[in-house]
Every structure is written in structure tokens, then in C-alpha cells.
Amino acid sequence: MHFTGHILATLRNAAKALHGGDEITVDNLQQNATYGIHQARVRLKGDPNTYRLILAPADAPIMVGKCPIADQFAKPLGDM
């Protein structure tokens, strides 16, 4: 069991509550139910870029290029 969808919806709702939807927009929530991975589109006022927010259980098989996501960071999750 995982709660990634609930977490992402809570982040979206918090962005709306804190900024009234003006400063930051989190929308277009989608899921991949096989691994519990969710994504959302994030936009900031005045920034022409669109960002992809990925939320997944820590053991989800996510790759960046051909490397596991954990190999892309200096420390394992929880070692901060």
C-alpha cells in the first residue's frame, strides 16, 4: 500500500491554499498504478518553464538515463 496520490493531491491543495493559485500551480495529476508513481505539472508565475514533479515510493524502479535514480544523488534517502 502507498499514499503517493494522496501526498501529491495534498501538495496541490497546499499550493492553492498558500498562494491562491497565483504563484505556483500544481495540476495535471497522473498515475502509473503498476509502481505507484504519480506525476504532476508544476508552473511558477513569471517562469516560462514547465516542471514535472514525480512522486513515487522509495523502492520504485525509476531510472535517469540508464542509471537507477538513487545513483543520481550523493546520499541515500534518509541520510540527510
Backbone as JSON Lines, residues from 0, in Angstrom:
{"i":0,"aa":"M","n":[0.84,-1.17,0.0],"ca":[0.0,0.0,0.0],"c":[0.9,1.25,0.0]}
{"i":1,"aa":"H","n":[0.47,2.26,-0.71],"ca":[1.21,3.52,-0.74],"c":[0.22,4.67,-0.79]}
{"i":2,"aa":"F","n":[0.71,5.87,-0.54],"ca":[-0.13,7.05,-0.47],"c":[0.36,8.17,-1.37]}
{"i":3,"aa":"T","n":[1.04,7.83,-2.46],"ca":[1.61,8.85,-3.33],"c":[0.54,9.76,-3.92]}
{"i":4,"aa":"G","n":[-0.58,9.23,-4.31],"ca":[-1.66,10.06,-4.86],"c":[-2.19,11.04,-3.82]}
{"i":5,"aa":"H","n":[-2.35,10.57,-2.61],"ca":[-2.82,11.43,-1.52],"c":[-1.8,12.53,-1.23]}
{"i":6,"aa":"I","n":[-0.52,12.18,-1.2],"ca":[0.54,13.16,-0.93],"c":[0.55,14.23,-2.02]}
{"i":7,"aa":"L","n":[0.49,13.81,-3.27],"ca":[0.52,14.76,-4.38],"c":[-0.7,15.67,-4.37]}
{"i":8,"aa":"A","n":[-1.87,15.13,-4.1],"ca":[-3.08,15.95,-4.01],"c":[-2.98,16.94,-2.86]}
{"i":9,"aa":"T","n":[-2.38,16.52,-1.75],"ca":[-2.19,17.42,-0.61],"c":[-1.24,18.56,-0.98]}
{"i":10,"aa":"L","n":[-0.17,18.26,-1.7],"ca":[0.76,19.3,-2.16],"c":[0.04,20.29,-3.09]}
{"i":11,"aa":"R","n":[-0.78,19.75,-4.0],"ca":[-1.54,20.61,-4.9],"c":[-2.47,21.53,-4.12]}
{"i":12,"aa":"N","n":[-3.2,20.96,-3.17],"ca":[-4.13,21.75,-2.38],"c":[-3.41,22.78,-1.51]}
{"i":13,"aa":"A","n":[-2.25,22.43,-0.99],"ca":[-1.47,23.37,-0.17],"c":[-0.99,24.54,-1.03]}
{"i":14,"aa":"A","n":[-0.56,24.26,-2.25],"ca":[-0.12,25.34,-3.14],"c":[-1.28,26.29,-3.42]}
{"i":15,"aa":"K","n":[-2.46,25.75,-3.62],"ca":[-3.65,26.59,-3.83],"c":[-3.98,27.41,-2.6]}
{"i":16,"aa":"A","n":[-3.93,26.79,-1.44],"ca":[-4.29,27.46,-0.2],"c":[-3.28,28.55,0.17]}
{"i":17,"aa":"L","n":[-2.01,28.28,-0.02],"ca":[-0.98,29.24,0.37],"c":[-0.84,30.4,-0.6]}
{"i":18,"aa":"H","n":[-1.05,30.14,-1.86],"ca":[-0.79,31.16,-2.87],"c":[-2.0,31.51,-3.72]}
{"i":19,"aa":"G","n":[-3.13,30.95,-3.4],"ca":[-4.35,31.24,-4.15],"c":[-4.29,30.85,-5.61]}
{"i":20,"aa":"G","n":[-3.36,29.96,-5.95],"ca":[-3.22,29.54,-7.34],"c":[-2.49,30.54,-8.21]}
{"i":21,"aa":"D","n":[-1.97,31.62,-7.6],"ca":[-1.29,32.65,-8.39],"c":[0.21,32.4,-8.55]}
{"i":22,"aa":"E","n":[0.89,32.04,-7.47],"ca":[2.35,31.92,-7.51],"c":[2.82,30.58,-8.07]}
{"i":23,"aa":"I","n":[2.14,29.53,-7.67],"ca":[2.53,28.18,-8.1],"c":[1.27,27.39,-8.43]}
{"i":24,"aa":"T","n":[1.32,26.68,-9.54],"ca":[0.19,25.85,-9.96],"c":[0.66,24.41,-10.06]}
{"i":25,"aa":"V","n":[-0.03,23.52,-9.39],"ca":[0.23,22.09,-9.46],"c":[-1.04,21.47,-10.02]}
{"i":26,"aa":"D","n":[-0.95,20.89,-11.23],"ca":[-2.14,20.31,-11.85],"c":[-1.74,19.15,-12.75]}
{"i":27,"aa":"N","n":[-2.7,18.66,-13.5],"ca":[-2.48,17.56,-14.44],"c":[-1.92,16.32,-13.74]}
{"i":28,"aa":"L","n":[-2.48,16.0,-12.58],"ca":[-2.02,14.83,-11.83],"c":[-2.33,13.55,-12.61]}
{"i":29,"aa":"Q","n":[-1.33,12.69,-12.69],"ca":[-1.47,11.41,-13.4],"c":[-0.79,10.32,-12.57]}
{"i":30,"aa":"Q","n":[-1.13,9.06,-12.88],"ca":[-0.53,7.97,-12.13],"c":[-0.16,6.8,-13.02]}
{"i":31,"aa":"N","n":[0.82,6.04,-12.54],"ca":[1.17,4.74,-13.1],"c":[0.92,3.76,-11.96]}
{"i":32,"aa":"A","n":[-0.19,3.1,-11.99],"ca":[-0.6,2.26,-10.87],"c":[0.3,1.05,-10.66]}
{"i":33,"aa":"T","n":[1.01,0.63,-11.66],"ca":[1.87,-0.55,-11.52],"c":[2.9,-0.36,-10.42]}
{"i":34,"aa":"Y","n":[3.52,0.82,-10.37],"ca":[4.57,1.07,-9.39],"c":[4.19,2.15,-8.37]}
{"i":35,"aa":"G","n":[3.0,2.68,-8.44],"ca":[2.58,3.71,-7.5],"c":[3.22,5.05,-7.77]}
{"i":36,"aa":"I","n":[3.65,5.28,-8.99],"ca":[4.31,6.52,-9.36],"c":[3.26,7.52,-9.84]}
{"i":37,"aa":"H","n":[3.38,8.76,-9.37],"ca":[2.49,9.83,-9.78],"c":[3.31,10.98,-10.33]}
{"i":38,"aa":"Q","n":[2.71,11.74,-11.22],"ca":[3.38,12.94,-11.71],"c":[2.36,14.07,-11.78]}
{"i":39,"aa":"A","n":[2.9,15.28,-11.75],"ca":[2.07,16.47,-11.88],"c":[2.86,17.53,-12.63]}
{"i":40,"aa":"R","n":[2.12,18.43,-13.26],"ca":[2.74,19.59,-13.92],"c":[2.81,20.7,-12.88]}
{"i":41,"aa":"V","n":[3.96,21.36,-12.82],"ca":[4.15,22.47,-11.89],"c":[4.6,23.69,-12.69]}
{"i":42,"aa":"R","n":[3.93,24.8,-12.44],"ca":[4.3,26.06,-13.1],"c":[4.39,27.17,-12.06]}
{"i":43,"aa":"L","n":[5.36,28.06,-12.25],"ca":[5.56,29.19,-11.36],"c":[5.23,30.48,-12.1]}
{"i":44,"aa":"K","n":[4.58,31.39,-11.41],"ca":[4.24,32.68,-12.0],"c":[5.51,33.39,-12.48]}
{"i":45,"aa":"G","n":[5.5,33.85,-13.72],"ca":[6.63,34.57,-14.28],"c":[7.74,33.7,-14.83]}
{"i":46,"aa":"D","n":[7.63,32.39,-14.69],"ca":[8.64,31.47,-15.21],"c":[8.06,30.76,-16.42]}
{"i":47,"aa":"P","n":[8.69,30.86,-17.59],"ca":[8.13,30.23,-18.79],"c":[8.3,28.71,-18.81]}
{"i":48,"aa":"N","n":[9.07,28.16,-17.88],"ca":[9.3,26.71,-17.86],"c":[8.12,25.96,-17.26]}
{"i":49,"aa":"T","n":[7.98,24.73,-17.67],"ca":[7.03,23.8,-17.05],"c":[7.87,22.73,-16.38]}
{"i":50,"aa":"Y","n":[7.51,22.39,-15.15],"ca":[8.25,21.4,-14.38],"c":[7.42,20.15,-14.2]}
{"i":51,"aa":"R","n":[8.1,19.02,-14.13],"ca":[7.45,17.74,-13.88],"c":[7.81,17.32,-12.46]}
{"i":52,"aa":"L","n":[6.8,17.14,-11.63],"ca":[7.0,16.66,-10.27],"c":[6.69,15.17,-10.26]}
{"i":53,"aa":"I","n":[7.66,14.36,-9.88],"ca":[7.48,12.91,-9.8],"c":[7.48,12.53,-8.33]}
{"i":54,"aa":"L","n":[6.5,11.77,-7.93],"ca":[6.43,11.27,-6.56],"c":[6.22,9.77,-6.65]}
{"i":55,"aa":"A","n":[7.05,9.04,-5.93],"ca":[6.99,7.58,-6.01],"c":[7.46,6.96,-4.7]}
{"i":56,"aa":"P","n":[7.04,5.74,-4.42],"ca":[7.6,5.04,-3.28],"c":[9.13,4.92,-3.47]}
{"i":57,"aa":"A","n":[9.86,4.92,-2.37],"ca":[11.32,4.91,-2.43],"c":[11.88,3.71,-3.19]}
{"i":58,"aa":"D","n":[11.15,2.61,-3.24],"ca":[11.66,1.43,-3.93],"c":[11.14,1.28,-5.37]}
{"i":59,"aa":"A","n":[10.49,2.31,-5.89],"ca":[10.0,2.26,-7.27],"c":[11.21,2.22,-8.23]}
{"i":60,"aa":"P","n":[11.11,1.44,-9.29],"ca":[12.24,1.29,-10.21],"c":[12.35,2.46,-11.2]}
{"i":61,"aa":"I","n":[12.79,3.62,-10.7],"ca":[12.91,4.81,-11.54],"c":[14.33,4.93,-12.05]}
{"i":62,"aa":"M","n":[14.46,5.24,-13.33],"ca":[15.77,5.38,-13.96],"c":[15.93,6.8,-14.5]}
{"i":63,"aa":"V","n":[17.15,7.31,-14.48],"ca":[17.51,8.55,-15.16],"c":[18.56,8.13,-16.17]}
{"i":64,"aa":"G","n":[18.2,8.24,-17.44],"ca":[19.06,7.63,-18.46],"c":[19.02,6.13,-18.25]}
{"i":65,"aa":"K","n":[20.18,5.53,-18.06],"ca":[20.24,4.09,-17.82],"c":[20.65,3.76,-16.39]}
{"i":66,"aa":"C","n":[20.61,4.76,-15.51],"ca":[21.03,4.57,-14.12],"c":[19.84,4.67,-13.18]}
{"i":67,"aa":"P","n":[19.83,3.85,-12.14],"ca":[18.79,3.98,-11.12],"c":[18.83,5.37,-10.49]}
{"i":68,"aa":"I","n":[17.66,5.88,-10.14],"ca":[17.56,7.23,-9.59],"c":[18.45,7.41,-8.37]}
{"i":69,"aa":"A","n":[18.57,6.41,-7.52],"ca":[19.39,6.53,-6.31],"c":[20.85,6.83,-6.64]}
{"i":70,"aa":"D","n":[21.32,6.38,-7.8],"ca":[22.7,6.63,-8.19],"c":[22.93,8.08,-8.64]}
{"i":71,"aa":"Q","n":[21.86,8.84,-8.78],"ca":[21.98,10.22,-9.24],"c":[22.21,11.22,-8.09]}
{"i":72,"aa":"F","n":[22.17,10.74,-6.87],"ca":[22.3,11.6,-5.7],"c":[23.46,11.14,-4.84]}
{"i":73,"aa":"A","n":[24.07,12.08,-4.1],"ca":[25.25,11.79,-3.31],"c":[24.95,10.87,-2.12]}
{"i":74,"aa":"K","n":[23.77,11.02,-1.54],"ca":[23.43,10.25,-0.35],"c":[22.12,9.51,-0.56]}
{"i":75,"aa":"P","n":[21.97,8.34,0.09],"ca":[20.69,7.63,0.02],"c":[19.59,8.43,0.72]}
{"i":76,"aa":"L","n":[18.35,8.17,0.35],"ca":[17.22,8.8,1.03],"c":[17.33,8.53,2.53]}
{"i":77,"aa":"G","n":[17.08,9.54,3.32],"ca":[17.11,9.39,4.76],"c":[18.46,9.7,5.38]}
{"i":78,"aa":"D","n":[19.5,9.91,4.59],"ca":[20.84,10.2,5.12],"c":[21.15,11.69,5.15]}
{"i":79,"aa":"M","n":[20.15,12.53,5.24],"ca":[20.4,13.97,5.23],"c":[20.5,14.52,6.62]}
